[in-house]
N, CA, C and O of each residue as an XYZ file, in Angstrom:
288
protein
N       8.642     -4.184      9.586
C       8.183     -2.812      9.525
C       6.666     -2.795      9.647
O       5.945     -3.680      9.189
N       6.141     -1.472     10.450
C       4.611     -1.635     10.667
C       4.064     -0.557      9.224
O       4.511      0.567      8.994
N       3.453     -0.978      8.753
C       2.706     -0.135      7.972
C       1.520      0.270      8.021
O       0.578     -0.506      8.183
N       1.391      1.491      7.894
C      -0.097      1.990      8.271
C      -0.643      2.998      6.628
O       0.141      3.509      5.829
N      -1.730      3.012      6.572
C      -2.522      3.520      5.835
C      -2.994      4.906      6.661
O      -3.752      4.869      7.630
N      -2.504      5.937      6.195
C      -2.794      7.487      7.014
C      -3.330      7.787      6.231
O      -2.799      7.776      5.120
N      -5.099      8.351      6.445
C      -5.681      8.920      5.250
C      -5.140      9.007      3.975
O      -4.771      9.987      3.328
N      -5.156      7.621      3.675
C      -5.192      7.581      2.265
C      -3.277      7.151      1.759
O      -3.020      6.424      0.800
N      -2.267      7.752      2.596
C      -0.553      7.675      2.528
C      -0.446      6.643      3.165
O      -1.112      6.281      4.135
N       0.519      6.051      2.572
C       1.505      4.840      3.042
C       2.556      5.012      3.686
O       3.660      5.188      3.169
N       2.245      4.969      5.265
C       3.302      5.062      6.320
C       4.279      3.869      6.856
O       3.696      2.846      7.215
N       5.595      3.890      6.942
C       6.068      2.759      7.228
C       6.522      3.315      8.757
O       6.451      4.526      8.962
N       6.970      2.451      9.781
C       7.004      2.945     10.862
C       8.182      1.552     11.623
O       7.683      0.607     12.235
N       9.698      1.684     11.432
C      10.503      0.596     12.231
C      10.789      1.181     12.965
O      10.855      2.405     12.842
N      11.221      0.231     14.561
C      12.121      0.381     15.848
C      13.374      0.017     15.502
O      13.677     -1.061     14.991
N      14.287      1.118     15.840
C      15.691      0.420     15.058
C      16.851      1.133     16.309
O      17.293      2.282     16.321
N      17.052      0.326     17.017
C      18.014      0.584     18.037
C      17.346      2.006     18.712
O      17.742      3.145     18.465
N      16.250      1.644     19.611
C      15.357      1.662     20.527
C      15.235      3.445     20.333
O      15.520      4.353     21.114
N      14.558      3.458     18.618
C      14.405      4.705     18.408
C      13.241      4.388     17.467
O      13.199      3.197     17.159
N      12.195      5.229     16.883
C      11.454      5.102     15.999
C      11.306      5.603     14.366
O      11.249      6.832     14.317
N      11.257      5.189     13.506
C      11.677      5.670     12.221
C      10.974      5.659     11.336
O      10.523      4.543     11.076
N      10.572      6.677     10.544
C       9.503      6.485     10.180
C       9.793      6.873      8.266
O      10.648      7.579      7.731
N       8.734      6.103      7.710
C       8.975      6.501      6.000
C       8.094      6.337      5.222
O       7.033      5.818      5.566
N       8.338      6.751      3.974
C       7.036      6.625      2.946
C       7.453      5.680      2.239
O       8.485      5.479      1.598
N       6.036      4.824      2.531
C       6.578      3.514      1.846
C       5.327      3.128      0.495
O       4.099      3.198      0.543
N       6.149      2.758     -0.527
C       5.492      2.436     -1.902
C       5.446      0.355     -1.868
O       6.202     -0.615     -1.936
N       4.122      0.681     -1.730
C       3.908     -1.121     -1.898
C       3.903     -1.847     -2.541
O       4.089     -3.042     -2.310
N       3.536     -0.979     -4.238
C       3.438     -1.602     -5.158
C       4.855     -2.440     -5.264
O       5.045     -3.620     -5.561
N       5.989     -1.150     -4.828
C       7.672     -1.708     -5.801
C       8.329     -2.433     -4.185
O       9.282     -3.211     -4.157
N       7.689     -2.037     -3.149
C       8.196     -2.935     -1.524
C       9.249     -1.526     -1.523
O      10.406     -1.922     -1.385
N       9.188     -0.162     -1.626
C      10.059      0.067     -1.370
C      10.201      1.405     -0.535
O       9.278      2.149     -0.867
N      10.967      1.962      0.374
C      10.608      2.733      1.754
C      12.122      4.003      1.543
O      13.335      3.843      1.402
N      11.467      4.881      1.602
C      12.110      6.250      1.862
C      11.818      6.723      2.885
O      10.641      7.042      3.050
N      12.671      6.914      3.814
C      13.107      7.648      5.061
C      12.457      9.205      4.820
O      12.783      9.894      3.854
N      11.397      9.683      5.951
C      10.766     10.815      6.322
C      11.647     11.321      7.408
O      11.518     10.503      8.318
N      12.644     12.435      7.854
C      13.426     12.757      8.243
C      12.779     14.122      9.122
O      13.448     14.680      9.992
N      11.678     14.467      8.833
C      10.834     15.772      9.549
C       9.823     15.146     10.616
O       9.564     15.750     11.657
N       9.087     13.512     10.208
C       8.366     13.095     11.309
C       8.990     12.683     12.352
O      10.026     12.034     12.211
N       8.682     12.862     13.117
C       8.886     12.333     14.644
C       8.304     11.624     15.422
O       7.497     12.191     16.159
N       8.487     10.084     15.568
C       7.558      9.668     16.820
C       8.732      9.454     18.247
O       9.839      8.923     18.162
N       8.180      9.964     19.349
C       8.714      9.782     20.693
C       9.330      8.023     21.110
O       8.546      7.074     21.105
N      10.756      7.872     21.429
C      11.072      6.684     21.338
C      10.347      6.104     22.680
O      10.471      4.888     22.831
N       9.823      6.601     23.385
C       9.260      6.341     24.577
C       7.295      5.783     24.025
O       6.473      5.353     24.835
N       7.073      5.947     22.764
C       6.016      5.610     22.694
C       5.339      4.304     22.200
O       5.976      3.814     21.268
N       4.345      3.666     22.514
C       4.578      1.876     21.879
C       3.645      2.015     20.945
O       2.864      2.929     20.681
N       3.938      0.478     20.268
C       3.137      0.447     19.092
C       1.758      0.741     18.657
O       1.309      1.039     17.551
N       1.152      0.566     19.913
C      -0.549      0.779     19.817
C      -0.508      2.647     20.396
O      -1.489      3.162     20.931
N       0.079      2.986     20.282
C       0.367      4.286     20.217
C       0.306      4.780     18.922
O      -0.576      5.481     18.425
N       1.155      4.424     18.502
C       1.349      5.047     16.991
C       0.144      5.829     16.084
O       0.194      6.921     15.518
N      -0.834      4.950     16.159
C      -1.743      5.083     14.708
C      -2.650      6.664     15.373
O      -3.083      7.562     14.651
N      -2.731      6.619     16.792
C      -2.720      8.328     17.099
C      -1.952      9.270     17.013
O      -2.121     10.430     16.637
N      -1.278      8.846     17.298
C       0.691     10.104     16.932
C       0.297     10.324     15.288
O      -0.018     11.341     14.671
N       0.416      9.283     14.974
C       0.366      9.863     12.816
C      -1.161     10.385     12.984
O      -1.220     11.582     12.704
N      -2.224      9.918     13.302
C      -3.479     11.072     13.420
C      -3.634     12.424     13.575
O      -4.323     13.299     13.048
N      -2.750     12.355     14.500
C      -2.845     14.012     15.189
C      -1.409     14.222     14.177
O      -1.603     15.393     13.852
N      -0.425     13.925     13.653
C       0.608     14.692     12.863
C       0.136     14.579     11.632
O       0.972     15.140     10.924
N      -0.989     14.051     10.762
C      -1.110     13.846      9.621
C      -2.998     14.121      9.739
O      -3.772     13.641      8.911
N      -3.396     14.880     10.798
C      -5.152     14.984     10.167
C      -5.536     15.775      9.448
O      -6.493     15.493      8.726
N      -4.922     17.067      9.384
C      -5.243     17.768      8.611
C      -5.510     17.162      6.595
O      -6.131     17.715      5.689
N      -4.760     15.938      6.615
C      -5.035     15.293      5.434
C      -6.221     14.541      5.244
O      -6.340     14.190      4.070
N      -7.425     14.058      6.220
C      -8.238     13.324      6.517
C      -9.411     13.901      5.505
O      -9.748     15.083      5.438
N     -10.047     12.637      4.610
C     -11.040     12.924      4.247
C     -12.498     12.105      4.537
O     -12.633     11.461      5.578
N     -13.706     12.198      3.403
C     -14.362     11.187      3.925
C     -14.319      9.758      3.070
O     -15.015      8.745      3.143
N     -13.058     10.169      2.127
C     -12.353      8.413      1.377
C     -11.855      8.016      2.505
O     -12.259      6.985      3.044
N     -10.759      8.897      3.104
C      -9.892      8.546      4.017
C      -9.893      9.126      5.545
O      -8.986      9.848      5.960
N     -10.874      8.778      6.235
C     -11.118      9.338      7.289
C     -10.594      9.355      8.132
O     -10.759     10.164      9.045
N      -9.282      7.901      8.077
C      -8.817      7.690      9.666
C      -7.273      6.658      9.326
O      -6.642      6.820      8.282
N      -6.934      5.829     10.186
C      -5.355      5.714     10.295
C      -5.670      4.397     10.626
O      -6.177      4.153     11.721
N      -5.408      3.429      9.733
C      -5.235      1.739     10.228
C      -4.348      1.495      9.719
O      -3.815      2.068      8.768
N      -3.897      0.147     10.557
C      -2.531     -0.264     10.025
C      -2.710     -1.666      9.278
O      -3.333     -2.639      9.703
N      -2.061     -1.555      8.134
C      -2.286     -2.718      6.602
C      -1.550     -3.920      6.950
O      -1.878     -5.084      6.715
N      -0.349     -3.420      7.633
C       0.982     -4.997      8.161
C       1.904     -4.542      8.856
O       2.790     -5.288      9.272
């Protein structure tokens, strides 16, 4: 699973039978709940991503959390 850090939220992000899936994932306990409202395009690749959650998640952006990298 790719995990990304979205201003400040813990995004998990698997390919799972050539679809994309995405969840909120808690690191402390390793453990991932399914987000069922996000959407990423199965047509889109990985170095894609961390803009797709930018533009669906900026309005959360601060200047702790300014921007979208991915942790693992």
């Amino acid at each position: 699973m790719l995990i990304y850090n979205v201003f400040g939220r813990h995004i998990g992000v698997k390919r799972e039978g050539g679809r994309w899936l995405v969840f909120r994932a808690d690191l402390t306990e390793r453990k991932f709940s399914r987000l069922y409202d996000i959407a990423i395009p199965d047509t889109m690749t990985e170095d894609e991503i961390p803009g797709w959650l930018g533009d669906i998640f900026h309005e959360a952006a601060t200047e702790r959390h300014p921007d979208v990298k991915r942790i693992e």
